[in-house]
Short mmCIF file of C-alpha atoms in Angstrom, two decimals:
data_model
loop_
_atom_site.label_atom_id
_atom_site.label_comp_id
_atom_site.label_asym_id
_atom_site.label_seq_id
_atom_site.Cartn_x
_atom_site.Cartn_y
_atom_site.Cartn_z
CA ARG A 11 20.70 -26.30 -27.03
CA SER A 12 23.87 -26.29 -29.12
CA GLU A 13 25.58 -23.39 -30.89
CA GLU A 14 24.52 -24.99 -34.17
CA ALA A 15 20.88 -24.89 -33.13
CA SER A 16 20.96 -21.20 -32.24
CA HIS A 17 20.79 -20.11 -35.89
CA MET A 18 17.29 -21.61 -36.01
CA GLY A 19 16.15 -18.96 -33.55
CA TYR A 20 15.43 -18.70 -29.88
CA THR A 21 12.69 -20.11 -27.70
CA ILE A 22 11.46 -17.18 -25.63
CA ALA A 23 8.96 -17.44 -22.78
CA VAL A 24 7.17 -14.32 -21.60
CA LEU A 25 5.51 -14.33 -18.16
CA VAL A 26 2.51 -12.00 -18.04
CA LYS A 27 0.09 -10.98 -15.31
CA GLN A 28 -3.45 -9.75 -15.80
CA VAL A 29 -4.20 -6.80 -13.51
CA PRO A 30 -6.95 -4.21 -12.99
CA ASP A 31 -6.76 -1.32 -15.44
CA MET A 32 -5.02 1.34 -13.34
CA ASN A 33 -6.27 4.09 -15.67
CA ALA A 34 -9.84 3.23 -14.64
CA VAL A 35 -9.30 3.20 -10.84
CA ARG A 36 -11.05 5.86 -8.79
CA ILE A 37 -10.73 6.64 -5.09
CA ASP A 38 -13.70 6.57 -2.71
CA ARG A 39 -13.05 9.78 -0.79
CA ALA A 40 -15.21 8.65 2.13
CA THR A 41 -13.13 5.55 2.83
CA GLY A 42 -9.85 6.31 1.04
CA ARG A 43 -10.12 2.94 -0.70
CA PRO A 44 -9.62 2.33 -4.44
CA VAL A 45 -12.63 1.33 -6.53
CA PHE A 46 -11.77 -0.85 -9.53
CA SER A 47 -13.77 -0.80 -12.75
CA GLY A 48 -13.52 -4.55 -13.29
CA GLN A 49 -11.62 -4.05 -16.54
CA GLN A 50 -8.54 -6.29 -16.71
CA VAL A 51 -5.40 -5.64 -18.80
CA ILE A 52 -1.83 -6.86 -19.20
CA SER A 53 0.45 -5.34 -16.57
CA SER A 54 2.28 -2.45 -18.23
CA PHE A 55 5.88 -3.66 -17.77
CA ASP A 56 4.85 -7.03 -19.21
CA GLU A 57 3.99 -5.33 -22.50
CA TYR A 58 7.63 -4.23 -22.81
CA ALA A 59 8.62 -7.86 -22.20
CA ILE A 60 6.29 -9.11 -24.95
CA GLU A 61 7.53 -6.48 -27.41
CA GLU A 62 11.20 -7.27 -26.80
CA ALA A 63 10.57 -10.99 -27.26
CA LEU A 64 8.81 -10.29 -30.55
CA ARG A 65 11.68 -8.09 -31.77
CA ILE A 66 14.21 -10.81 -31.02
CA LYS A 67 12.07 -13.36 -32.85
CA GLU A 68 11.70 -11.06 -35.86
CA ALA A 69 15.44 -10.45 -36.00
CA HIS A 70 16.71 -13.95 -35.26
CA GLY A 71 13.78 -16.35 -35.69
CA GLY A 72 12.31 -18.69 -33.11
CA GLU A 73 9.16 -18.89 -31.02
CA VAL A 74 7.50 -16.65 -28.44
CA VAL A 75 5.36 -18.40 -25.81
CA VAL A 76 3.24 -16.28 -23.47
CA ILE A 77 2.53 -17.83 -20.07
CA SER A 78 0.12 -16.63 -17.39
CA ALA A 79 -0.99 -18.12 -14.08
CA GLY A 80 -4.55 -17.26 -13.19
CA PRO A 81 -8.26 -17.97 -13.71
CA PRO A 82 -9.81 -18.62 -17.15
CA GLN A 83 -10.20 -14.86 -17.68
CA VAL A 84 -6.44 -14.49 -18.22
CA ARG A 85 -7.12 -15.81 -21.73
CA ASP A 86 -7.96 -12.19 -22.63
CA ALA A 87 -4.40 -11.15 -21.76
CA ILE A 88 -2.99 -14.14 -23.65
CA GLN A 89 -5.11 -13.27 -26.71
CA ARG A 90 -3.80 -9.70 -26.73
CA ALA A 91 -0.22 -10.98 -26.67
CA LEU A 92 -1.03 -13.39 -29.50
CA GLY A 93 -2.56 -10.47 -31.40
CA MET A 94 0.72 -8.59 -30.97
CA GLY A 95 2.52 -11.52 -32.61
CA ALA A 96 3.30 -14.21 -30.03
CA ASP A 97 3.06 -17.77 -31.34
CA ARG A 98 1.16 -19.57 -28.61
CA GLY A 99 -0.13 -19.18 -25.09
CA VAL A 100 -0.20 -21.20 -21.89
CA ILE A 101 -2.67 -20.73 -19.04
CA LEU A 102 -1.62 -22.25 -15.71
CA GLY A 103 -4.98 -22.62 -13.99
CA VAL A 104 -5.07 -20.86 -10.61
CA ASP A 105 -8.46 -19.41 -9.71
CA GLN A 106 -7.38 -17.13 -6.83
CA VAL A 107 -3.85 -16.31 -7.93
CA ASN A 108 -3.72 -13.05 -5.94
CA ASP A 109 -4.37 -14.97 -2.74
CA LEU A 110 -1.02 -16.74 -3.15
CA ASP A 111 2.33 -15.37 -2.06
CA THR A 112 4.87 -14.53 -4.76
CA LEU A 113 7.10 -17.53 -4.06
CA THR A 114 4.20 -19.93 -4.65
CA VAL A 115 3.37 -18.19 -7.95
CA ALA A 116 7.05 -18.40 -8.92
CA GLU A 117 7.10 -22.11 -8.08
CA ILE A 118 4.07 -22.71 -10.31
CA LEU A 119 5.71 -20.84 -13.19
CA ALA A 120 9.12 -22.45 -12.68
CA ASP A 121 7.64 -25.96 -12.52
CA TYR A 122 6.16 -25.43 -15.97
CA LEU A 123 9.32 -23.84 -17.39
CA LYS A 124 11.47 -26.74 -16.20
CA GLY A 125 9.74 -28.88 -18.82
CA THR A 126 10.59 -26.50 -21.68
CA ALA A 127 13.84 -25.78 -23.52
CA PHE A 128 13.75 -22.00 -23.22
CA ASP A 129 16.60 -19.67 -24.08
CA ILE A 130 15.24 -16.46 -22.53
CA VAL A 131 12.44 -15.85 -20.05
CA PHE A 132 11.11 -12.29 -20.13
CA CYS A 133 8.90 -10.74 -17.46
CA GLY A 134 8.01 -7.25 -16.31
CA GLN A 135 10.07 -5.44 -13.70
CA ASN A 136 7.04 -5.59 -11.41
CA SER A 137 3.26 -5.75 -11.66
CA ASP A 138 0.93 -2.75 -11.65
CA ASP A 139 -1.09 -4.05 -8.71
CA SER A 140 1.22 -5.44 -6.00
CA ALA A 141 4.46 -4.06 -7.51
CA THR A 142 6.69 -6.40 -5.49
CA GLY A 143 9.16 -7.29 -8.25
CA HIS A 144 9.61 -10.68 -6.54
CA VAL A 145 8.47 -13.19 -9.15
CA GLY A 146 11.20 -12.71 -11.77
CA PRO A 147 14.16 -13.25 -9.40
CA GLN A 148 12.35 -16.11 -7.64
CA VAL A 149 11.69 -17.90 -10.95
CA ALA A 150 15.34 -17.49 -11.94
CA GLU A 151 16.55 -18.87 -8.62
CA LEU A 152 14.19 -21.86 -8.82
CA LEU A 153 15.40 -22.58 -12.36
CA GLY A 154 19.05 -22.14 -11.40
CA VAL A 155 19.71 -19.50 -14.07
CA PRO A 156 20.96 -15.90 -13.85
CA HIS A 157 18.62 -12.93 -14.05
CA VAL A 158 18.98 -9.23 -14.79
CA SER A 159 16.49 -6.63 -13.55
CA SER A 160 15.60 -3.16 -14.85
CA VAL A 161 16.55 -4.09 -18.42
CA THR A 162 16.54 -1.20 -20.92
CA LYS A 163 18.43 -2.76 -23.87
CA VAL A 164 19.19 -6.29 -25.08
CA GLU A 165 21.85 -7.31 -27.63
CA LEU A 166 22.39 -10.89 -28.81
CA ALA A 167 25.45 -12.65 -30.20
CA GLY A 168 24.77 -16.37 -30.52
CA ARG A 169 24.25 -17.73 -27.02
CA THR A 170 25.58 -14.58 -25.35
CA LEU A 171 23.52 -11.61 -24.20
CA VAL A 172 24.73 -8.07 -23.54
CA VAL A 173 22.12 -6.40 -21.37
CA HIS A 174 21.87 -2.74 -20.35
CA ARG A 175 20.10 -2.00 -17.08
CA ASP A 176 19.13 1.05 -15.05
CA THR A 177 20.66 1.53 -11.61
CA GLU A 178 20.36 4.26 -9.00
CA GLU A 179 23.83 5.48 -10.03
CA GLY A 180 23.19 5.37 -13.80
CA LYS A 181 23.60 2.56 -16.33
CA GLN A 182 25.16 -0.88 -16.05
CA VAL A 183 26.13 -3.29 -18.83
CA VAL A 184 26.03 -7.02 -18.09
CA GLU A 185 27.22 -9.88 -20.30
CA LEU A 186 25.75 -13.32 -19.63
CA ALA A 187 24.98 -16.62 -21.31
CA MET A 188 21.62 -18.23 -22.03
CA PRO A 189 19.37 -19.44 -20.53
CA THR A 190 18.46 -16.45 -18.42
CA VAL A 191 15.59 -14.39 -16.99
CA LEU A 192 15.30 -10.73 -18.02
CA MET A 193 13.01 -8.20 -16.31
CA ALA A 194 11.75 -5.53 -18.72
CA MET A 195 11.77 -1.86 -17.72
CA THR A 196 10.39 1.37 -19.16
CA GLY A 197 12.61 2.55 -22.01
CA LEU A 198 13.36 -0.92 -23.36
CA ASN A 199 11.08 -0.34 -26.35
CA GLU A 200 7.68 1.01 -27.41
CA PRO A 201 5.11 -1.83 -27.28
CA ARG A 202 3.06 -2.24 -30.46
CA TYR A 203 -0.71 -2.39 -30.64
CA PRO A 204 -2.30 -5.56 -32.01
CA SER A 205 -3.30 -5.04 -35.65
CA LEU A 206 -6.67 -6.18 -36.99
CA LYS A 207 -4.83 -8.87 -38.96
CA GLY A 208 -2.99 -9.91 -35.78
CA ILE A 209 -6.21 -10.07 -33.77
CA MET A 210 -7.85 -12.29 -36.39
CA ALA A 211 -4.76 -14.54 -36.59
CA ALA A 212 -4.66 -14.84 -32.79
CA LYS A 213 -7.97 -16.69 -32.79
CA LYS A 214 -6.31 -19.61 -34.60
CA LYS A 215 -3.20 -19.77 -32.42
CA PRO A 216 -3.00 -22.51 -29.77
CA VAL A 217 -3.61 -21.77 -26.09
CA ASP A 218 -2.84 -24.65 -23.72
CA HIS A 219 -4.65 -24.97 -20.41
CA VAL A 220 -2.52 -26.66 -17.74
CA ALA A 221 -4.04 -27.87 -14.48
CA VAL A 222 -2.11 -26.72 -11.42
CA THR A 223 -2.13 -28.14 -7.90
CA VAL A 224 -1.75 -25.25 -5.49
CA PRO A 225 0.14 -26.20 -2.29
CA SER A 226 -1.73 -25.85 1.00
CA ASN A 227 0.90 -23.41 2.30
CA GLY A 228 0.58 -21.16 -0.74
CA SER A 229 -0.43 -18.10 1.27
CA ARG A 230 2.39 -17.53 3.75
CA LEU A 231 2.08 -13.74 3.61
CA GLN A 232 -0.85 -11.40 4.08
CA TRP A 233 -1.20 -8.00 2.46
CA SER A 234 -3.28 -5.17 3.87
CA GLU A 235 -5.85 -3.51 1.62
CA PRO A 236 -4.47 -0.43 -0.21
CA PHE A 237 -5.73 2.98 0.84
CA VAL A 238 -4.95 6.64 0.33
CA PRO A 239 -3.56 8.19 3.54
CA GLU A 240 -5.15 11.36 4.83
CA ARG A 241 -3.26 14.47 3.96
CA SER A 242 -2.32 16.75 6.80
CA SER A 243 -0.87 20.20 6.41
CA GLY A 244 0.39 22.81 8.78
CA GLY A 245 1.49 26.38 8.37
CA ILE A 246 1.86 29.79 9.91
#
């Protein structure tokens, strides 16, 4: 994209993951294992990513495309993002997405993004379920573009971004050029709720379903089941 084209707005992709509603999880005290309600929501950091993309679009123009890899049920997450104000959605069909390792998921997402002329790719700092924080940096590396994690503020000047990020020592300010991947963090903004008008409009917005071929070596890592460790205490 040229400098002349930038005044027409930015093409912003937002990667979202559908996860169990962590507010509805209870712990089975007999086994120490979590019991999920079955309710699925957008991962919380991803909502900051959606909101920031929408704010940039509202200020500078352009298009916000929400992309999710998963089974057909991820349409619910896509529809919520469309209700917030995103323009269109893309579902990359993967039935058992949580059985795949993060690099395979990143490859699926990056393969799709390589066919688009994006300016910014937003994603959450990590997901509420596995919380690895792997996918954003892996997507950036596969695309050959820079990425910034723990983003708490974004400023735009043409094709240049000035990004504020949290670090263990405090704050850091990074200047970089588009295209890039930005990982949204708490404090970046306050995500909006979909309005009734937005929810009704979302029903008419396009959602593309893209068939995905999952590689046979897509599960190179195994994760143990989460559990609550037994508490032990000692005293005098």
